[in-house]
Each structure stands twice: as structure tokens, then as C-alpha cells.
Amino acid sequence: MGWLTAARREAHPAGARVYVLRVAFAYSHREIAGVLDLTGASARQLYRRAAQRLAAPERRFSPRPEQQRALVESFMAEARDGDLTRLEQLLAKDVVWSGDGGGRVVSAGRPIVGRERALTFLRGVTRRVTAALESAVAEVNGAPGLLVHEGPRLIAVASFEVRDGEIAEVRAVVNPDKLVYVTRQLAGGRR
């Protein structure tokens, strides 16, 4: 498989960028980290995960929707309750958390790799969660995900990748510009 085809198959954008820089341009992990504003460890981990995923037979959507929905519902409940011990059990050891704030809203600026780092990030997020926030499981990119509202305003959309019964990736969009579009789509409106 060519590197461009492989990069297109890679689900995580940061993983695809790391993979292409490593395979196509023979960059070292240190060089990749500098170019993509990652730590060396994150660059190595993203490359390893991308290479493993691309070497494995394609089975990205292997969990049944009801299994994935149950996992997302558990994630939502544990995050709302602040039960990080239970959250830890839901996350894969090498989970990747990425956020898109569009430079306008604070988010995970670069991918957070690993269960402990993701839990540290979640600890900070759950401290700021107020009773005014409501979350609901909804279909996001064809699979169960989360919509988070503050009153009538959509403030976050999260999609999840599940592997082997664990959450392997979380992609959270908090960029207000993108959320305006999502809000219109949810309301059934166009453009």
C-alpha cells in the first residue's frame, strides 16, 4: 500500500501527518515533533498507532452500534459524575484525545496520547463543568457520539472510536464556527 493511500486510511489526522512525514520524507521523530508541535513521545506513539492500524486488516467499525452506544453513555455518565476511576476503565491504555477549538476556544491544542494524560485533561474539564451543561448521546459521523449544550447553545460535539471494548480515540469539536454549521444541520437547515 502506498503511503498516500495509507494516510487516507488512517482515521486520526495527526497520525496520518506523522505517518506521512516518517514514511514519505524519512523525518526522525524529533523532527516530526518540531514540525507538528508535538512531544517526541507523542510523535512516536502516533506513528506506532498509525503503523499498527494500517498493518491490521481494516475493521474500524467492528463494534456493534449498541455496544458503542453503551460505552459512550457510560463515558457521559462517568464524566458528568466526575468518576475518573470508572472513566479509566473505559479508556484504552493508548487512547488519543484531540480537540478543535479553532483558536477561539480553549481545547486540547495538540493530541493527548495515553490514558493518564487523557484523565489529567478530563480532570481539568470536569472541574469546569456546571449543572447548566447538558449532554446527550447522538449519531456523530455515523456512530454514537456526544452533543453538549449550555442552555440552547451547542458548545461541543465529540466522536469516539471504539476498539476491543475500549474508547481508543475521542475527537472533540468546540470551535464555535464549526458548531454553528452543526447546529444548523441538527435543526434540519442548510447553509
PDB file of C-alpha atoms in Angstrom:
ATOM      1  CA  MET A   1       0.000   0.000   0.000  1.00  0.00           C
ATOM      2  CA  GLY A   2       1.378   3.435  -0.922  1.00  0.00           C
ATOM      3  CA  TRP A   3       1.971   5.987   1.796  1.00  0.00           C
ATOM      4  CA  LEU A   4      -0.703   8.336   0.443  1.00  0.00           C
ATOM      5  CA  THR A   5      -3.327   5.579   0.397  1.00  0.00           C
ATOM      6  CA  ALA A   6      -2.233   4.520   3.874  1.00  0.00           C
ATOM      7  CA  ALA A   7      -2.529   8.082   5.164  1.00  0.00           C
ATOM      8  CA  ARG A   8      -6.064   8.325   3.784  1.00  0.00           C
ATOM      9  CA  ARG A   9      -6.966   5.121   5.625  1.00  0.00           C
ATOM     10  CA  GLU A  10      -5.577   6.438   8.907  1.00  0.00           C
ATOM     11  CA  ALA A  11      -8.543   7.706  10.946  1.00  0.00           C
ATOM     12  CA  HIS A  12      -6.653  10.210  13.084  1.00  0.00           C
ATOM     13  CA  PRO A  13      -5.421  13.319  11.200  1.00  0.00           C
ATOM     14  CA  ALA A  14      -2.368  13.773  13.438  1.00  0.00           C
ATOM     15  CA  GLY A  15      -1.492  10.092  12.993  1.00  0.00           C
ATOM     16  CA  ALA A  16      -1.750  10.477   9.221  1.00  0.00           C
ATOM     17  CA  ARG A  17       0.553  13.523   9.244  1.00  0.00           C
ATOM     18  CA  VAL A  18       3.118  11.766  11.435  1.00  0.00           C
ATOM     19  CA  TYR A  19       2.951   8.635   9.276  1.00  0.00           C
ATOM     20  CA  VAL A  20       3.498  10.564   6.023  1.00  0.00           C
ATOM     21  CA  LEU A  21       6.403  12.607   7.423  1.00  0.00           C
ATOM     22  CA  ARG A  22       8.060   9.443   8.738  1.00  0.00           C
ATOM     23  CA  VAL A  23       7.472   7.151   5.737  1.00  0.00           C
ATOM     24  CA  ALA A  24       7.487   9.505   2.759  1.00  0.00           C
ATOM     25  CA  PHE A  25      10.062  12.027   3.943  1.00  0.00           C
ATOM     26  CA  ALA A  26      12.106   9.919   6.408  1.00  0.00           C
ATOM     27  CA  TYR A  27      11.823  12.520   9.171  1.00  0.00           C
ATOM     28  CA  SER A  28      13.009  11.474  12.602  1.00  0.00           C
ATOM     29  CA  HIS A  29      10.515  11.505  15.461  1.00  0.00           C
ATOM     30  CA  ARG A  30      12.292  14.584  16.839  1.00  0.00           C
ATOM     31  CA  GLU A  31      11.916  16.412  13.503  1.00  0.00           C
ATOM     32  CA  ILE A  32       8.253  15.405  13.283  1.00  0.00           C
ATOM     33  CA  ALA A  33       7.674  16.659  16.824  1.00  0.00           C
ATOM     34  CA  GLY A  34       9.172  20.029  15.881  1.00  0.00           C
ATOM     35  CA  VAL A  35       7.163  20.369  12.677  1.00  0.00           C
ATOM     36  CA  LEU A  36       3.826  19.353  14.220  1.00  0.00           C
ATOM     37  CA  ASP A  37       4.363  20.918  17.657  1.00  0.00           C
ATOM     38  CA  LEU A  38       4.210  17.564  19.451  1.00  0.00           C
ATOM     39  CA  THR A  39       6.409  15.996  22.060  1.00  0.00           C
ATOM     40  CA  GLY A  40       8.809  13.339  20.796  1.00  0.00           C
ATOM     41  CA  ALA A  41       6.884  10.715  22.765  1.00  0.00           C
ATOM     42  CA  SER A  42       3.590  11.781  21.171  1.00  0.00           C
ATOM     43  CA  ALA A  43       5.115  11.632  17.688  1.00  0.00           C
ATOM     44  CA  ARG A  44       6.450   8.115  18.340  1.00  0.00           C
ATOM     45  CA  GLN A  45       3.126   6.971  19.783  1.00  0.00           C
ATOM     46  CA  LEU A  46       1.074   8.431  16.926  1.00  0.00           C
ATOM     47  CA  TYR A  47       3.394   6.813  14.374  1.00  0.00           C
ATOM     48  CA  ARG A  48       3.280   3.449  16.156  1.00  0.00           C
ATOM     49  CA  ARG A  49      -0.521   3.515  16.365  1.00  0.00           C
ATOM     50  CA  ALA A  50      -0.899   4.583  12.725  1.00  0.00           C
ATOM     51  CA  ALA A  51       1.510   1.895  11.526  1.00  0.00           C
ATOM     52  CA  GLN A  52      -0.251  -0.782  13.602  1.00  0.00           C
ATOM     53  CA  ARG A  53      -3.670   0.314  12.415  1.00  0.00           C
ATOM     54  CA  LEU A  54      -2.564   0.344   8.794  1.00  0.00           C
ATOM     55  CA  ALA A  55      -0.893  -3.062   9.077  1.00  0.00           C
ATOM     56  CA  ALA A  56      -4.016  -4.624  10.583  1.00  0.00           C
ATOM     57  CA  PRO A  57      -6.950  -5.653   8.437  1.00  0.00           C
ATOM     58  CA  GLU A  58      -9.396  -2.787   8.155  1.00  0.00           C
ATOM     59  CA  ARG A  59     -12.027  -3.210  10.872  1.00  0.00           C
ATOM     60  CA  ARG A  60     -12.597   0.314  12.037  1.00  0.00           C
ATOM     61  CA  PHE A  61     -16.293  -0.103  12.710  1.00  0.00           C
ATOM     62  CA  SER A  62     -16.199  -3.527  14.312  1.00  0.00           C
ATOM     63  CA  PRO A  63     -18.203  -2.784  17.469  1.00  0.00           C
ATOM     64  CA  ARG A  64     -21.926  -3.140  17.110  1.00  0.00           C
ATOM     65  CA  PRO A  65     -23.690   0.221  17.358  1.00  0.00           C
ATOM     66  CA  GLU A  66     -25.486  -0.757  20.565  1.00  0.00           C
ATOM     67  CA  GLN A  67     -22.153  -1.711  22.199  1.00  0.00           C
ATOM     68  CA  GLN A  68     -20.569   1.559  21.164  1.00  0.00           C
ATOM     69  CA  ARG A  69     -23.642   3.496  22.316  1.00  0.00           C
ATOM     70  CA  ALA A  70     -23.492   1.805  25.747  1.00  0.00           C
ATOM     71  CA  LEU A  71     -19.802   2.715  26.054  1.00  0.00           C
ATOM     72  CA  VAL A  72     -20.465   6.345  25.071  1.00  0.00           C
ATOM     73  CA  GLU A  73     -23.386   6.517  27.536  1.00  0.00           C
ATOM     74  CA  SER A  74     -21.117   5.175  30.294  1.00  0.00           C
ATOM     75  CA  PHE A  75     -18.443   7.718  29.359  1.00  0.00           C
ATOM     76  CA  MET A  76     -21.017  10.521  29.519  1.00  0.00           C
ATOM     77  CA  ALA A  77     -22.343   9.399  32.912  1.00  0.00           C
ATOM     78  CA  GLU A  78     -18.903   8.936  34.485  1.00  0.00           C
ATOM     79  CA  ALA A  79     -17.634  12.268  33.113  1.00  0.00           C
ATOM     80  CA  ARG A  80     -20.749  14.054  34.406  1.00  0.00           C
ATOM     81  CA  ASP A  81     -20.345  12.426  37.838  1.00  0.00           C
ATOM     82  CA  GLY A  82     -16.587  13.096  37.859  1.00  0.00           C
ATOM     83  CA  ASP A  83     -15.830   9.402  38.485  1.00  0.00           C
ATOM     84  CA  LEU A  84     -12.349   9.217  36.959  1.00  0.00           C
ATOM     85  CA  THR A  85     -11.755   5.712  38.318  1.00  0.00           C
ATOM     86  CA  ARG A  86     -14.654   4.418  36.237  1.00  0.00           C
ATOM     87  CA  LEU A  87     -13.576   6.559  33.264  1.00  0.00           C
ATOM     88  CA  GLU A  88     -10.133   4.980  33.428  1.00  0.00           C
ATOM     89  CA  GLN A  89     -11.733   1.573  32.861  1.00  0.00           C
ATOM     90  CA  LEU A  90     -13.438   2.832  29.697  1.00  0.00           C
ATOM     91  CA  LEU A  91     -10.313   4.273  28.049  1.00  0.00           C
ATOM     92  CA  ALA A  92      -7.728   2.276  26.120  1.00  0.00           C
ATOM     93  CA  LYS A  93      -4.206   2.488  27.511  1.00  0.00           C
ATOM     94  CA  ASP A  94      -3.061   4.361  24.384  1.00  0.00           C
ATOM     95  CA  VAL A  95      -6.185   6.493  23.906  1.00  0.00           C
ATOM     96  CA  VAL A  96      -5.780   9.637  21.792  1.00  0.00           C
ATOM     97  CA  TRP A  97      -7.814  12.737  22.661  1.00  0.00           C
ATOM     98  CA  SER A  98      -7.856  15.563  20.145  1.00  0.00           C
ATOM     99  CA  GLY A  99      -9.737  18.825  20.222  1.00  0.00           C
ATOM    100  CA  ASP A 100     -10.595  21.521  17.723  1.00  0.00           C
ATOM    101  CA  GLY A 101     -11.178  24.915  19.263  1.00  0.00           C
ATOM    102  CA  GLY A 102     -10.295  26.778  16.089  1.00  0.00           C
ATOM    103  CA  GLY A 103      -8.010  29.039  18.098  1.00  0.00           C
ATOM    104  CA  ARG A 104     -11.101  30.702  19.548  1.00  0.00           C
ATOM    105  CA  VAL A 105     -11.938  28.334  22.393  1.00  0.00           C
ATOM    106  CA  VAL A 106      -9.595  26.513  24.752  1.00  0.00           C
ATOM    107  CA  SER A 107      -9.259  22.868  23.747  1.00  0.00           C
ATOM    108  CA  ALA A 108      -6.653  20.136  23.621  1.00  0.00           C
ATOM    109  CA  GLY A 109      -4.325  22.043  21.296  1.00  0.00           C
ATOM    110  CA  ARG A 110      -2.373  19.000  20.265  1.00  0.00           C
ATOM    111  CA  PRO A 111      -3.339  15.355  20.583  1.00  0.00           C
ATOM    112  CA  ILE A 112      -3.226  13.992  24.111  1.00  0.00           C
ATOM    113  CA  VAL A 113      -1.829  10.478  23.957  1.00  0.00           C
ATOM    114  CA  GLY A 114      -2.248   7.922  26.730  1.00  0.00           C
ATOM    115  CA  ARG A 115      -4.801   7.106  29.409  1.00  0.00           C
ATOM    116  CA  GLU A 116      -3.096   9.011  32.241  1.00  0.00           C
ATOM    117  CA  ARG A 117      -2.709  12.199  30.214  1.00  0.00           C
ATOM    118  CA  ALA A 118      -6.286  11.964  28.961  1.00  0.00           C
ATOM    119  CA  LEU A 119      -7.519  11.536  32.544  1.00  0.00           C
ATOM    120  CA  THR A 120      -5.491  14.568  33.665  1.00  0.00           C
ATOM    121  CA  PHE A 121      -7.097  16.583  30.867  1.00  0.00           C
ATOM    122  CA  LEU A 122     -10.565  15.276  31.804  1.00  0.00           C
ATOM    123  CA  ARG A 123      -9.957  16.186  35.438  1.00  0.00           C
ATOM    124  CA  GLY A 124      -9.484  19.798  34.361  1.00  0.00           C
ATOM    125  CA  VAL A 125     -12.531  19.702  32.099  1.00  0.00           C
ATOM    126  CA  THR A 126     -14.828  18.148  34.708  1.00  0.00           C
ATOM    127  CA  ARG A 127     -13.836  20.824  37.248  1.00  0.00           C
ATOM    128  CA  ARG A 128     -15.275  23.456  34.920  1.00  0.00           C
ATOM    129  CA  VAL A 129     -18.466  21.547  34.152  1.00  0.00           C
ATOM    130  CA  THR A 130     -21.522  23.233  35.548  1.00  0.00           C
ATOM    131  CA  ALA A 131     -25.028  21.991  36.179  1.00  0.00           C
ATOM    132  CA  ALA A 132     -26.128  24.174  33.249  1.00  0.00           C
ATOM    133  CA  LEU A 133     -24.448  21.791  30.801  1.00  0.00           C
ATOM    134  CA  GLU A 134     -26.497  19.008  29.291  1.00  0.00           C
ATOM    135  CA  SER A 135     -25.056  16.178  27.253  1.00  0.00           C
ATOM    136  CA  ALA A 136     -26.809  13.640  25.096  1.00  0.00           C
ATOM    137  CA  VAL A 137     -25.761  10.673  23.003  1.00  0.00           C
ATOM    138  CA  ALA A 138     -26.419  11.289  19.307  1.00  0.00           C
ATOM    139  CA  GLU A 139     -25.218   9.976  15.981  1.00  0.00           C
ATOM    140  CA  VAL A 140     -21.961  11.713  15.045  1.00  0.00           C
ATOM    141  CA  ASN A 141     -20.272  10.751  11.776  1.00  0.00           C
ATOM    142  CA  GLY A 142     -22.352   7.590  11.579  1.00  0.00           C
ATOM    143  CA  ALA A 143     -21.628   6.342  15.102  1.00  0.00           C
ATOM    144  CA  PRO A 144     -22.715   7.170  18.654  1.00  0.00           C
ATOM    145  CA  GLY A 145     -21.145  10.382  19.932  1.00  0.00           C
ATOM    146  CA  LEU A 146     -21.935  13.224  22.322  1.00  0.00           C
ATOM    147  CA  LEU A 147     -23.578  16.605  21.941  1.00  0.00           C
ATOM    148  CA  VAL A 148     -23.023  19.066  24.795  1.00  0.00           C
ATOM    149  CA  HIS A 149     -25.330  22.062  25.229  1.00  0.00           C
ATOM    150  CA  GLU A 150     -25.211  25.031  27.550  1.00  0.00           C
ATOM    151  CA  GLY A 151     -28.828  26.065  27.587  1.00  0.00           C
ATOM    152  CA  PRO A 152     -29.947  26.175  23.960  1.00  0.00           C
ATOM    153  CA  ARG A 153     -26.390  26.641  22.615  1.00  0.00           C
ATOM    154  CA  LEU A 154     -24.360  23.683  21.311  1.00  0.00           C
ATOM    155  CA  ILE A 155     -20.860  24.019  22.812  1.00  0.00           C
ATOM    156  CA  ALA A 156     -19.223  20.677  21.929  1.00  0.00           C
ATOM    157  CA  VAL A 157     -19.528  17.627  19.715  1.00  0.00           C
ATOM    158  CA  ALA A 158     -17.462  14.522  20.454  1.00  0.00           C
ATOM    159  CA  SER A 159     -16.960  11.460  18.299  1.00  0.00           C
ATOM    160  CA  PHE A 160     -15.487   8.221  19.576  1.00  0.00           C
ATOM    161  CA  GLU A 161     -13.567   5.337  18.098  1.00  0.00           C
ATOM    162  CA  VAL A 162     -14.007   2.092  19.983  1.00  0.00           C
ATOM    163  CA  ARG A 163     -11.625  -0.838  19.716  1.00  0.00           C
ATOM    164  CA  ASP A 164     -11.711  -4.047  21.709  1.00  0.00           C
ATOM    165  CA  GLY A 165     -14.424  -2.731  24.008  1.00  0.00           C
ATOM    166  CA  GLU A 166     -12.479   0.416  24.965  1.00  0.00           C
ATOM    167  CA  ILE A 167     -12.509   4.017  23.839  1.00  0.00           C
ATOM    168  CA  ALA A 168      -9.425   4.352  21.639  1.00  0.00           C
ATOM    169  CA  GLU A 169     -10.000   7.878  20.328  1.00  0.00           C
ATOM    170  CA  VAL A 170     -12.019  10.925  21.258  1.00  0.00           C
ATOM    171  CA  ARG A 171     -12.327  13.811  18.829  1.00  0.00           C
ATOM    172  CA  ALA A 172     -13.962  16.876  20.369  1.00  0.00           C
ATOM    173  CA  VAL A 173     -15.025  19.902  18.350  1.00  0.00           C
ATOM    174  CA  VAL A 174     -15.591  23.082  20.358  1.00  0.00           C
ATOM    175  CA  ASN A 175     -14.828  25.543  17.541  1.00  0.00           C
ATOM    176  CA  PRO A 176     -17.833  27.926  17.507  1.00  0.00           C
ATOM    177  CA  ASP A 177     -17.645  28.375  13.717  1.00  0.00           C
ATOM    178  CA  LYS A 178     -17.974  24.639  13.113  1.00  0.00           C
ATOM    179  CA  LEU A 179     -20.646  24.273  15.774  1.00  0.00           C
ATOM    180  CA  VAL A 180     -22.839  26.863  14.011  1.00  0.00           C
ATOM    181  CA  TYR A 181     -22.853  24.560  10.992  1.00  0.00           C
ATOM    182  CA  VAL A 182     -23.618  21.501  13.144  1.00  0.00           C
ATOM    183  CA  THR A 183     -26.431  23.382  14.892  1.00  0.00           C
ATOM    184  CA  ARG A 184     -27.973  24.197  11.502  1.00  0.00           C
ATOM    185  CA  GLN A 185     -27.688  20.561  10.444  1.00  0.00           C
ATOM    186  CA  LEU A 186     -29.359  19.395  13.659  1.00  0.00           C
ATOM    187  CA  ALA A 187     -32.185  21.859  13.065  1.00  0.00           C
ATOM    188  CA  GLY A 188     -32.619  20.472   9.559  1.00  0.00           C
ATOM    189  CA  GLY A 189     -31.444  23.687   7.946  1.00  0.00           C
ATOM    190  CA  ARG A 190     -28.993  24.135   5.133  1.00  0.00           C
ATOM    191  CA  ARG A 191     -26.210  26.672   4.755  1.00  0.00           C
TER     192      ARG A 191
END
